[in-house]
mmCIF file of C-alpha atoms in Angstrom:
data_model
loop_
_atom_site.group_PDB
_atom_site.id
_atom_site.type_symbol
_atom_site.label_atom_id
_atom_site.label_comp_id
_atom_site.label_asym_id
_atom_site.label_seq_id
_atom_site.Cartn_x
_atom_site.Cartn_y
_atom_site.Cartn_z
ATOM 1 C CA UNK O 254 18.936 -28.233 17.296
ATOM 2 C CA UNK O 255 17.514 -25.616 19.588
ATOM 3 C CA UNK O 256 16.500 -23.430 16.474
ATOM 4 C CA UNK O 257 15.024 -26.654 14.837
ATOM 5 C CA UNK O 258 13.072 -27.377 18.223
ATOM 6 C CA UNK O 259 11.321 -23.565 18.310
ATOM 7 C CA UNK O 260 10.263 -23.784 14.475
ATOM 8 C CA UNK O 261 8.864 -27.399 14.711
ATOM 9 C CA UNK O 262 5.646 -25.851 16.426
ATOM 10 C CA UNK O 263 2.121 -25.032 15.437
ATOM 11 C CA UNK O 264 3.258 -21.460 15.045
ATOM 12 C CA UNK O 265 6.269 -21.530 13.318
ATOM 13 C CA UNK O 266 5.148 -24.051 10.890
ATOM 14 C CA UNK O 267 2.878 -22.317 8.865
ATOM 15 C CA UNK O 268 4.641 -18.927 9.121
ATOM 16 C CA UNK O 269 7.461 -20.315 7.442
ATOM 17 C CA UNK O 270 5.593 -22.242 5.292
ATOM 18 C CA UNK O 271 4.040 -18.690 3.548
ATOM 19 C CA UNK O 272 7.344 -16.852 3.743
ATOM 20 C CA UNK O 273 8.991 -19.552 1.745
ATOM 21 C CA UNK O 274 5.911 -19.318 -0.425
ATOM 22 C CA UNK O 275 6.154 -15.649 -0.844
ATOM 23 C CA UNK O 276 9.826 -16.013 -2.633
ATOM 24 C CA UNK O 277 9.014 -18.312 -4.776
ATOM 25 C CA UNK O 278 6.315 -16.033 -5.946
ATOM 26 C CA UNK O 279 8.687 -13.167 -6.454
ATOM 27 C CA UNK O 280 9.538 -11.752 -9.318
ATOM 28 C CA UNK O 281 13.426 -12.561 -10.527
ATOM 29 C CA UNK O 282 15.588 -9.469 -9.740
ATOM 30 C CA UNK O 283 16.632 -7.667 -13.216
ATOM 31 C CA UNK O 284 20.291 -8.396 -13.202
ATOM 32 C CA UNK O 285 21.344 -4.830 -14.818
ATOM 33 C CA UNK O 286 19.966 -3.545 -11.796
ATOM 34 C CA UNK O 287 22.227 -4.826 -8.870
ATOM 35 C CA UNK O 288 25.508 -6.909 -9.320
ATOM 36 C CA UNK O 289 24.652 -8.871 -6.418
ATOM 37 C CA UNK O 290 21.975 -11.008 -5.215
ATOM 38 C CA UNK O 291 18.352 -8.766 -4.604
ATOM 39 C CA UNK O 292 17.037 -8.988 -0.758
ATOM 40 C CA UNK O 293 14.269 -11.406 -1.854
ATOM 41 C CA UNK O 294 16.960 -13.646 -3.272
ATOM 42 C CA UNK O 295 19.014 -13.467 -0.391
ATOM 43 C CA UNK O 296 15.542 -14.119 1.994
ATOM 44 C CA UNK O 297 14.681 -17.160 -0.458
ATOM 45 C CA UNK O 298 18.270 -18.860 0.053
ATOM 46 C CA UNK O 299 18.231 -18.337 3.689
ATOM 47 C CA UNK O 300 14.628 -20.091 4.201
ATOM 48 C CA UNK O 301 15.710 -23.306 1.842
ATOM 49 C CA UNK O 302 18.851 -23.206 3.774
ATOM 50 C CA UNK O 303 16.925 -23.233 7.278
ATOM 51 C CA UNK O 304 14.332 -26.093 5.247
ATOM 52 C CA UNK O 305 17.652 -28.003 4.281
ATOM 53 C CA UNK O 306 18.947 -28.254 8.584
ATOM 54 C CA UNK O 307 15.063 -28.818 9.397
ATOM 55 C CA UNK O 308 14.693 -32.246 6.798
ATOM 56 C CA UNK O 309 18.013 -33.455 8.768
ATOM 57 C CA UNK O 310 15.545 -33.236 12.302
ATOM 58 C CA UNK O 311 14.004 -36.633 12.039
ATOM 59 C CA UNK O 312 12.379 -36.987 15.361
ATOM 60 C CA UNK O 313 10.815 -33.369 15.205
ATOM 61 C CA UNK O 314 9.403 -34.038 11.765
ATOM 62 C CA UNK O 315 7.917 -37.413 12.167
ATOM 63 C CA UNK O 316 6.111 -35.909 15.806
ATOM 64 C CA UNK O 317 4.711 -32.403 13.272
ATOM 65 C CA UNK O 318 4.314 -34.874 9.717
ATOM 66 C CA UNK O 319 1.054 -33.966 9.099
ATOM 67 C CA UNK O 320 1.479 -30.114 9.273
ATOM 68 C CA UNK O 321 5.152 -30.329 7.553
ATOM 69 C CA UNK O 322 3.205 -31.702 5.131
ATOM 70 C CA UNK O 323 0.817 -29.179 4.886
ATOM 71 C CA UNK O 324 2.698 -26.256 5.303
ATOM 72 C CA UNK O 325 6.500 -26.751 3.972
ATOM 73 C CA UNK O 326 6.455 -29.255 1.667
ATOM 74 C CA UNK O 327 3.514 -27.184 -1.086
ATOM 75 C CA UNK O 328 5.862 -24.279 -1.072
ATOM 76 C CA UNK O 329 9.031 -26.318 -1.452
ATOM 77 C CA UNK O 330 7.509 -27.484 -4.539
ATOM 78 C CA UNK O 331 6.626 -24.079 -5.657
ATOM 79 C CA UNK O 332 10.221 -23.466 -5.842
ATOM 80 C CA UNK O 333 11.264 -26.395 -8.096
ATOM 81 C CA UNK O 334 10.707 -24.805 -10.802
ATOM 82 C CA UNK O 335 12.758 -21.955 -10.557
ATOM 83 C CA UNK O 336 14.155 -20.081 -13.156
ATOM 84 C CA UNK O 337 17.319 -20.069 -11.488
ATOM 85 C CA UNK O 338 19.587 -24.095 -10.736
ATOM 86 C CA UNK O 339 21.378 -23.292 -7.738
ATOM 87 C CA UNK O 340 17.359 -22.292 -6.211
ATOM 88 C CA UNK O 341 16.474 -25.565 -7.673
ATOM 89 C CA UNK O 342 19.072 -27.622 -5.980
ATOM 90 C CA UNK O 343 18.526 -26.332 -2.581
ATOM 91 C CA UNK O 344 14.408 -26.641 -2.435
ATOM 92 C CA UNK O 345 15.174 -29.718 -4.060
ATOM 93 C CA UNK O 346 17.862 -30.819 -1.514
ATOM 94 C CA UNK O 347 15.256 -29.780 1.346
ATOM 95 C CA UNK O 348 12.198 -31.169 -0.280
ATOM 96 C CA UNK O 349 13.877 -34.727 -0.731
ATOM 97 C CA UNK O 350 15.258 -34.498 2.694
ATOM 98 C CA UNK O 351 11.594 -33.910 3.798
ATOM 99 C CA UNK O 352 10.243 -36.722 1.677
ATOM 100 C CA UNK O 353 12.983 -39.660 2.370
ATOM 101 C CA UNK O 354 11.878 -39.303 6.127
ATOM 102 C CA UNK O 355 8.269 -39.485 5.377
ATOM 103 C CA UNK O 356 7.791 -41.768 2.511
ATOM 104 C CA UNK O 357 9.961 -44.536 4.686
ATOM 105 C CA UNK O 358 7.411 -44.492 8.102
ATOM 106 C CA UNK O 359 4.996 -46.177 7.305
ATOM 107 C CA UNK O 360 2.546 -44.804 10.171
ATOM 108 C CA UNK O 361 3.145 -41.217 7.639
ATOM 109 C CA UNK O 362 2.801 -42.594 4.381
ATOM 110 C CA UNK O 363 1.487 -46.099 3.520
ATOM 111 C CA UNK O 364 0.177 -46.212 0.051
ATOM 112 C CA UNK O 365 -0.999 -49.796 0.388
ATOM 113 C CA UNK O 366 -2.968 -49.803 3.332
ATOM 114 C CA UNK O 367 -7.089 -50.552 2.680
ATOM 115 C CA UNK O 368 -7.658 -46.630 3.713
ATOM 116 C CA UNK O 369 -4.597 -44.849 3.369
ATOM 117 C CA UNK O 370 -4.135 -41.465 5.848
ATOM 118 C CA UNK O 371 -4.716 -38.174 4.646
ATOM 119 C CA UNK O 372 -0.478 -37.365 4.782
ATOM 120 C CA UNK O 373 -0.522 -40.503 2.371
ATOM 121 C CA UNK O 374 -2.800 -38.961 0.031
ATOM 122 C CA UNK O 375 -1.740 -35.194 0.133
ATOM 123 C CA UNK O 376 2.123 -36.612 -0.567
ATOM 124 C CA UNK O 377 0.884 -38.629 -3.401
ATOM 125 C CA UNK O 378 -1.185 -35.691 -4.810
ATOM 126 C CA UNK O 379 1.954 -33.409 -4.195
ATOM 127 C CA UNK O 380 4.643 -35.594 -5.461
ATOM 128 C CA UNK O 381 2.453 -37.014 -8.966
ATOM 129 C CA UNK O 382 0.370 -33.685 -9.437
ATOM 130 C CA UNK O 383 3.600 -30.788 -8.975
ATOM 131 C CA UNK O 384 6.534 -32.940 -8.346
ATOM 132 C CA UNK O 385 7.057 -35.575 -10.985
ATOM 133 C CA UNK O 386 5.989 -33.302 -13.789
ATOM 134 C CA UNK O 387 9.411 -31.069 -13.628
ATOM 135 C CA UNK O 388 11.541 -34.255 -13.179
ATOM 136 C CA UNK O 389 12.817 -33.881 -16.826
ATOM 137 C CA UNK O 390 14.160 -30.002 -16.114
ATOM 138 C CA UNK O 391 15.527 -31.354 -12.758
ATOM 139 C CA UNK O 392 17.562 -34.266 -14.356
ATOM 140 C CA UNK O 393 19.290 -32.087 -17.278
ATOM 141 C CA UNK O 394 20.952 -29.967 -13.665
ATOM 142 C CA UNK O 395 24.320 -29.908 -13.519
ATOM 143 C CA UNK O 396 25.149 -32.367 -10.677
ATOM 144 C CA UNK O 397 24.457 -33.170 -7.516
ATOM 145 C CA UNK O 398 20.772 -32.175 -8.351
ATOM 146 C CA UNK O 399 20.094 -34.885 -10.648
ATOM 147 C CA UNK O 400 21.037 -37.185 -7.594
ATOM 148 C CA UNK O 401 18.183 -35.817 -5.285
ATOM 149 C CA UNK O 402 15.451 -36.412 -8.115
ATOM 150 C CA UNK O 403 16.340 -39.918 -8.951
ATOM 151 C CA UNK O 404 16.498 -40.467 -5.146
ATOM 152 C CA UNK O 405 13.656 -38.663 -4.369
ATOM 153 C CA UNK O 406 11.951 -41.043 -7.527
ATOM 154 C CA UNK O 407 13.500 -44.319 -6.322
ATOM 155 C CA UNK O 408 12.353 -43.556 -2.784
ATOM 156 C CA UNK O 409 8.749 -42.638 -3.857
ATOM 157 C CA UNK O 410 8.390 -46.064 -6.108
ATOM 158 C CA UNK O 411 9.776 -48.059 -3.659
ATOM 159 C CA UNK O 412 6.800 -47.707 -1.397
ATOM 160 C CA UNK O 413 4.286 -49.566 -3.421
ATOM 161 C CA UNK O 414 2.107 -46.090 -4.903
ATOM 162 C CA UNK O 415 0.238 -47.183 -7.698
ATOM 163 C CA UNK O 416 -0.135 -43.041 -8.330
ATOM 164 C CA UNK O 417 3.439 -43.143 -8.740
ATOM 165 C CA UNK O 418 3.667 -46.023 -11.406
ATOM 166 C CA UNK O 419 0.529 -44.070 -13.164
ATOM 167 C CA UNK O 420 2.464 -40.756 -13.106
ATOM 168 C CA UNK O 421 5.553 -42.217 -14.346
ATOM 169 C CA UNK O 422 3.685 -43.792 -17.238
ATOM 170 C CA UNK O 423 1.643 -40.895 -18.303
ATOM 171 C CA UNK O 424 4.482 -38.378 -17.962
ATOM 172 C CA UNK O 425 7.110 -40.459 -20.111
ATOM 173 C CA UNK O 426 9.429 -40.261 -17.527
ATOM 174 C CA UNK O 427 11.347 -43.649 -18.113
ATOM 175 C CA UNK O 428 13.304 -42.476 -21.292
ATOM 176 C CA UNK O 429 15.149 -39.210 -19.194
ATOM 177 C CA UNK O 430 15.542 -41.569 -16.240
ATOM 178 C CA UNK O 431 17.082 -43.834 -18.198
ATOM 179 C CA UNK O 432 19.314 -40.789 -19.650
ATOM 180 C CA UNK O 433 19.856 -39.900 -16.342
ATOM 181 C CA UNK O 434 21.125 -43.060 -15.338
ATOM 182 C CA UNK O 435 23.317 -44.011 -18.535
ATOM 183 C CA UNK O 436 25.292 -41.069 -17.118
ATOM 184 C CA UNK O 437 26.357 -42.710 -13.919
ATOM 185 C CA UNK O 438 29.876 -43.785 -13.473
ATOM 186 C CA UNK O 439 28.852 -46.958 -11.400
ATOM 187 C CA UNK O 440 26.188 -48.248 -9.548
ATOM 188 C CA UNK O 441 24.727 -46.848 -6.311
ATOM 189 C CA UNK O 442 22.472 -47.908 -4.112
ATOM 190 C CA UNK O 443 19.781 -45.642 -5.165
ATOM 191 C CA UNK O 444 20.102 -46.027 -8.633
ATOM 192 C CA UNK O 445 20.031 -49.780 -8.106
ATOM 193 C CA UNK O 446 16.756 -49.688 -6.000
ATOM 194 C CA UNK O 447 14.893 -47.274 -8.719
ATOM 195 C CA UNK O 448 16.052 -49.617 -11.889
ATOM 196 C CA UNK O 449 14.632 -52.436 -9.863
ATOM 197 C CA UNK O 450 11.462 -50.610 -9.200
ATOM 198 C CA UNK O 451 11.072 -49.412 -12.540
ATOM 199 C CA UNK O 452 11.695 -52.844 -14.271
ATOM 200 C CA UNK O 453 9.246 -54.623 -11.429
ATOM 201 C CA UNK O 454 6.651 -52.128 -12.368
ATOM 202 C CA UNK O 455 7.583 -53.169 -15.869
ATOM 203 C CA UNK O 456 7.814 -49.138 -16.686
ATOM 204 C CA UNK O 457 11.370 -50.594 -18.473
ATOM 205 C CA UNK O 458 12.305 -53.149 -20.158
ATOM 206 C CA UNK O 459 15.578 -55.728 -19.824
ATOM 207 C CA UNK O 460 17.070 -54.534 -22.799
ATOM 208 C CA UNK O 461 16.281 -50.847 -21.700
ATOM 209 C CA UNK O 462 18.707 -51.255 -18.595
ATOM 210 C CA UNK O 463 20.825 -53.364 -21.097
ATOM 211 C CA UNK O 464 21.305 -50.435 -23.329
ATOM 212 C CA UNK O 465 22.065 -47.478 -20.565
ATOM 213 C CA UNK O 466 24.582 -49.839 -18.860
ATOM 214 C CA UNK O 467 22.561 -50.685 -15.933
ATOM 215 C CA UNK O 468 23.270 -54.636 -16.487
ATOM 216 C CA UNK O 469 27.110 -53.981 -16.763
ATOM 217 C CA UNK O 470 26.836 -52.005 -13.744
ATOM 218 C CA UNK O 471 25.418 -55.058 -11.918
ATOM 219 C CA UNK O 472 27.800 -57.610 -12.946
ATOM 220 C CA UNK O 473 30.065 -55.404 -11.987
ATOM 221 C CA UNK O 474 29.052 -54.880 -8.440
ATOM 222 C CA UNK O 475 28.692 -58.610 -8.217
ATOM 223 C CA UNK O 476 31.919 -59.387 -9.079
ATOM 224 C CA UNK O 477 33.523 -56.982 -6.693
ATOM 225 C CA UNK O 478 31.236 -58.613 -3.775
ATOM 226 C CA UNK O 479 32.544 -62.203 -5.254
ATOM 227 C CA UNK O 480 35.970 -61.149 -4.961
ATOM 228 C CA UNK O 481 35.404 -59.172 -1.280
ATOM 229 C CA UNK O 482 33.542 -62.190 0.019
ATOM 230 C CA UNK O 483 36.467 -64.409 -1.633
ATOM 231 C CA UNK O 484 39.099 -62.137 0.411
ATOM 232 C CA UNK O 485 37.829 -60.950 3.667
ATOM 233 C CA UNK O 486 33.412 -61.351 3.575
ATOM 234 C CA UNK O 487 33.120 -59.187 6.405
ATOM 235 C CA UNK O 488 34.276 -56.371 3.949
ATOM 236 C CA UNK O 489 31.803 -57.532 1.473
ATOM 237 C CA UNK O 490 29.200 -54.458 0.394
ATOM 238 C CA UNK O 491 26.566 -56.681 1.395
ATOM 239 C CA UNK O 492 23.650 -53.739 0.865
ATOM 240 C CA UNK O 493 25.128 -53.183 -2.605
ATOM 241 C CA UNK O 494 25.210 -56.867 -3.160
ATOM 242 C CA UNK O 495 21.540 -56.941 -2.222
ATOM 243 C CA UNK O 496 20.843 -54.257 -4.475
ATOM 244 C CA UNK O 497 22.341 -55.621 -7.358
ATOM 245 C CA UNK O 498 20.777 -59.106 -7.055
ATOM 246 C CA UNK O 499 17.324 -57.801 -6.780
ATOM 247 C CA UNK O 500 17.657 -56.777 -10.416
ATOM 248 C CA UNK O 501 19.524 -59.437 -11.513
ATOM 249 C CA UNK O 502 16.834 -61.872 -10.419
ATOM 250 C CA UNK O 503 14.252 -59.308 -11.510
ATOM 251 C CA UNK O 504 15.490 -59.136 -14.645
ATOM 252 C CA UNK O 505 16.002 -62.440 -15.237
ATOM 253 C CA UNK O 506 12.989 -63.774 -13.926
ATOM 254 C CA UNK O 507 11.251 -61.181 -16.915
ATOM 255 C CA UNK O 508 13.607 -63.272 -19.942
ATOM 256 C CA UNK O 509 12.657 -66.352 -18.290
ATOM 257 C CA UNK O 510 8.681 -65.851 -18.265
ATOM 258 C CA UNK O 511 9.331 -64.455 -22.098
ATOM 259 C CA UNK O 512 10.981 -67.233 -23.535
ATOM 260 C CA UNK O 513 8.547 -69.751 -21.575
ATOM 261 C CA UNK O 514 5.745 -67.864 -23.433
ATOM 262 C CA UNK O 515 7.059 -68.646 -26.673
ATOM 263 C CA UNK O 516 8.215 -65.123 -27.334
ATOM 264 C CA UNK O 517 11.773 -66.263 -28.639
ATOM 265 C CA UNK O 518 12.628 -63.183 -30.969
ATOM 266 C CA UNK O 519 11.707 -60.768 -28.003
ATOM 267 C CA UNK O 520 13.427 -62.825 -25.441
ATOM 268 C CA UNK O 521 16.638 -63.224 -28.080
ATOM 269 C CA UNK O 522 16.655 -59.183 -28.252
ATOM 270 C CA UNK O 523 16.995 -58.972 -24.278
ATOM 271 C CA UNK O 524 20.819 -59.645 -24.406
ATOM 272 C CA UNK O 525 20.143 -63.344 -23.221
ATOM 273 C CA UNK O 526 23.963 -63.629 -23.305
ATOM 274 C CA UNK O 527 24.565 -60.734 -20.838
ATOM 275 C CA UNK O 528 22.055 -62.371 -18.105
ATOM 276 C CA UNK O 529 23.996 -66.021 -18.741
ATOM 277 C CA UNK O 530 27.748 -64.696 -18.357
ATOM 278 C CA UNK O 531 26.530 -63.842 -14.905
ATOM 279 C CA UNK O 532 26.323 -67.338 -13.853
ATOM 280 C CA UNK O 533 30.086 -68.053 -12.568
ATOM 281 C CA UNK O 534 29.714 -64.342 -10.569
ATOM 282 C CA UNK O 535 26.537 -65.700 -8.761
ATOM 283 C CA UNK O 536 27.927 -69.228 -8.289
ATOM 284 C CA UNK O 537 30.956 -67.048 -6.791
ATOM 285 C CA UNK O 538 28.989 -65.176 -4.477
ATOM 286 C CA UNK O 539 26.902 -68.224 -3.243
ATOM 287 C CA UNK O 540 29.750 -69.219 -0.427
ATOM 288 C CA UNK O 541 30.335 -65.550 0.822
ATOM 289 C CA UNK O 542 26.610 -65.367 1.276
ATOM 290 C CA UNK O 543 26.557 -68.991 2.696
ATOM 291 C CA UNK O 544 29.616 -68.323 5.403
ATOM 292 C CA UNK O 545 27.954 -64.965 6.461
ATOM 293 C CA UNK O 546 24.639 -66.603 7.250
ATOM 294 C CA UNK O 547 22.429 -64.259 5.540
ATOM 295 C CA UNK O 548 19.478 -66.751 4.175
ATOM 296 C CA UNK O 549 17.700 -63.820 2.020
ATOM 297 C CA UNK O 550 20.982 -62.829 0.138
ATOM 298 C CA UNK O 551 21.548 -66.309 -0.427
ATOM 299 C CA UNK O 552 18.261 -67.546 -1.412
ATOM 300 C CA UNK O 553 18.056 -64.584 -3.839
ATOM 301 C CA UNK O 554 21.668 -65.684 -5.565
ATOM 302 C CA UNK O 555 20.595 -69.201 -5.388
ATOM 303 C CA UNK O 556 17.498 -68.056 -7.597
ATOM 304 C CA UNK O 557 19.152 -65.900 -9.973
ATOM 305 C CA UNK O 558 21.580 -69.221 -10.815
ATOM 306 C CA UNK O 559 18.311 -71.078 -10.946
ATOM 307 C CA UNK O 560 16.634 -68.904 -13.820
ATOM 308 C CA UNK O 561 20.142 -68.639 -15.796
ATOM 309 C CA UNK O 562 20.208 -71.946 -15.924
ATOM 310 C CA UNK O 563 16.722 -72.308 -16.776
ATOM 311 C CA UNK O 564 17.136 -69.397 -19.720
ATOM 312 C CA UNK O 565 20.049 -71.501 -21.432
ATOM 313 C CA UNK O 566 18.162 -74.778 -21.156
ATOM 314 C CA UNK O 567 15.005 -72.915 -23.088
ATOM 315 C CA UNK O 568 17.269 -70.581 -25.355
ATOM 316 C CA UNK O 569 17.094 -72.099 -29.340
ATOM 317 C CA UNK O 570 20.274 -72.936 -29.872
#
C-alpha cells in the first residue's frame, strides 16, 4: 500500500507509464541466445506485475483517473499484443483491473451523459480504436486470459457506449464471443451480463445464445435458484438469479415482438420450445423472490412468465 501510495503521484505516473512503454517496444530476446528470460523481459514482467497490485488500489486510482488514463492505460495496451501469452495475460490482467474500476464510476466514465468528460472519451477511443481489435487473439489464450477479455467486454457494454456497440459490429466480434462463450462450463456472472448486453444491443440473436448453450445455461441457473429458494432462500444466488432473468426476459421479450410482427418462420427458428419449458422454473422462483421481498427480482420473473405465456398463446399450433 505504501509503494502504491508513492507511485500514484504526478511524478511517478508518467515515468512508469514510458518505462512500461519502452518494453513493449523491445525487441523479443533471440531464444538461442540465453536459456533464460533477457533483462528487458524480466523489466517488462516486473512493471505489469507492479500495474497488476496498482489496478487492485481503488481509492488511489479513482483520486489520479484522469492521468492513469493518460499515462498507464496507452502502454498497457501496447502490450496486448505481444508476441508472447503469458505477457498478454498479465497487461491484460492489469489493464482490465484498471478498466473495471473506471468504466463503473460514473463521475470517470459516463458514456451517456449530454457532454461526456475527456477520461470518457480517451477510454472509448482506447478501448474501440487498440483494445477491441485484438479481442479475437486474446480469446483463442489458453485460460484464465480469455476470462479478463470477455470481462473486460461485458464491463465496457454494460455502460451504455454506443462506440462500443459500433466497434463490436464493425469488428465481427460476436461470432468469437460466442466461441468463447460456448466453451464455458456454466454460467457466470460476467458471461451472463455480456450475453444480455449483446442480445439487448441486438449484436446476437436468440437462437445465437440458443446454439452456444447460453439458454441451457440459464435454465439451469434458474432451476438451482428455484430449488435454493425452495430449501433455505437466504442461500439463494440471488445476483446469479438476477443475471439469468435479465436474459431470459430479454430474450423472450425479442420472440415475443417477432411473432407479434407476423414473422412466424423466424420466430419458429428461435427454439420457441426452449423459452416455454422455462415456465414451471419461473413460476418456481416467483415465491422465493416473493418471501425475500425483493420487488425488482420479482417483477422481472413475473414478466418473463408473462411473455411465455404470451409466446404459446401466439405460437401456430
Amino acid at each position: 500500500a505504501t509503494l502504491c501510495s508513492c507511485v500514484f503521484s504526478s511524478r511517478a505516473l508518467p515515468l512508469l507509464g514510458a518505462i512500461c512503454e519502452l518494453t513493449a517496444r523491445a525487441p523479443p530476446a533471440s531464444p538461442s541466445r540465453r536459456p533464460s528470460a533477457a533483462p528487458s523481459q524480466q523489466l517488462q514482467s516486473l512493471v505489469l506485475t507492479i500495474m497488476e497490485e496498482l489496478a487492485s488500489q481503488q481509492a488511489l486510482l479513482l483520486d489520479h483517473a484522469s492521468q492513469a488514463v493518460r499515462c498507464l492505460l496507452p502502454p498497457l495496451a501496447a502490450c496486448l499484443p505481444s508476441r508472447r501469452s503469458d505477457v498478454r495475460l498479465l497487461a491484460l490482467k492489469a489493464f482490465t483491473g484498471f478498466c473495471i474500476i473506471l468504466l463503473n464510476d460514473c463521475k470517470v466514465f459516463d458514456p451517456v451523459a449530454e457532454k461526456p468528460s475527456e477520461t470518457t472519451l480517451l477510454l472509448e477511443t482506447l478501448l474501440c480504436g487498440r483494445v477491441l481489435p485484438i479481442l479475437p487473439t486474446l480469446l483463442c489464450d489458453d485460460a484464465p486470459t480469455p476470462a479478463f477479455a470477455l470481462q473486460l467486454l461485458a464491463t465496457f457494454l454494460s455502460r451504455g457506449s454506443a462506440h462500443a456497440f459500433v466497434a463490436v459490429r464493425d469488428l465481427g466480434l460476436a461470432t468469437p464471443v460466442l466461441t468463447a462463450l460456448k466453451g464455458q462450463q456454466a454460467l457466470t456472472l460476467q458471461s451472463a451480463l455480456l450475453a444480455h448486453c449483446l442480445l439487448q444491443g441486438r449484436q446476437v440473436r436468440v437462437r445465437d445464445l440458443e446454439a452456444v448453450g447460453v439458454l441451457s445455461s440459464v435454465h439451469a441457473a434458474l432451476r438451482d435458484a428455484a430449488e435454493a429458494g425452495a430449501r433455505q432462500p437466504a442461500h439463494m444466488d440471488f445476483a446469479m438469479a438476477d443475471a439469468a432473468l435479465c436474459i431470459a426476459e430479454e430474450a423472450m421479450a425479442q420472440v415475443l415482438a417477432a411473432l407479434r410482427a407476423g414473422e412466424v418462420a423466424e420466430a419458429v427458428s428461435l427454439e420457441i420450445g426452449g423459452l416455454v419449458r422455462m415456465l414451471p422454473v419461473l413460476a418456481a422462483l416467483c415465491a422465493p423472490l416473493a418471501h425475500a421481498k425483493l420487488a425488482p427480482l420479482l417483477d422481472r420473473a413475473s414478466l418473463a412468465c408473462q411473455h411465455v405465456a404470451d409466446i404459446a398463446r401466439c405460437c401456430p399450433g
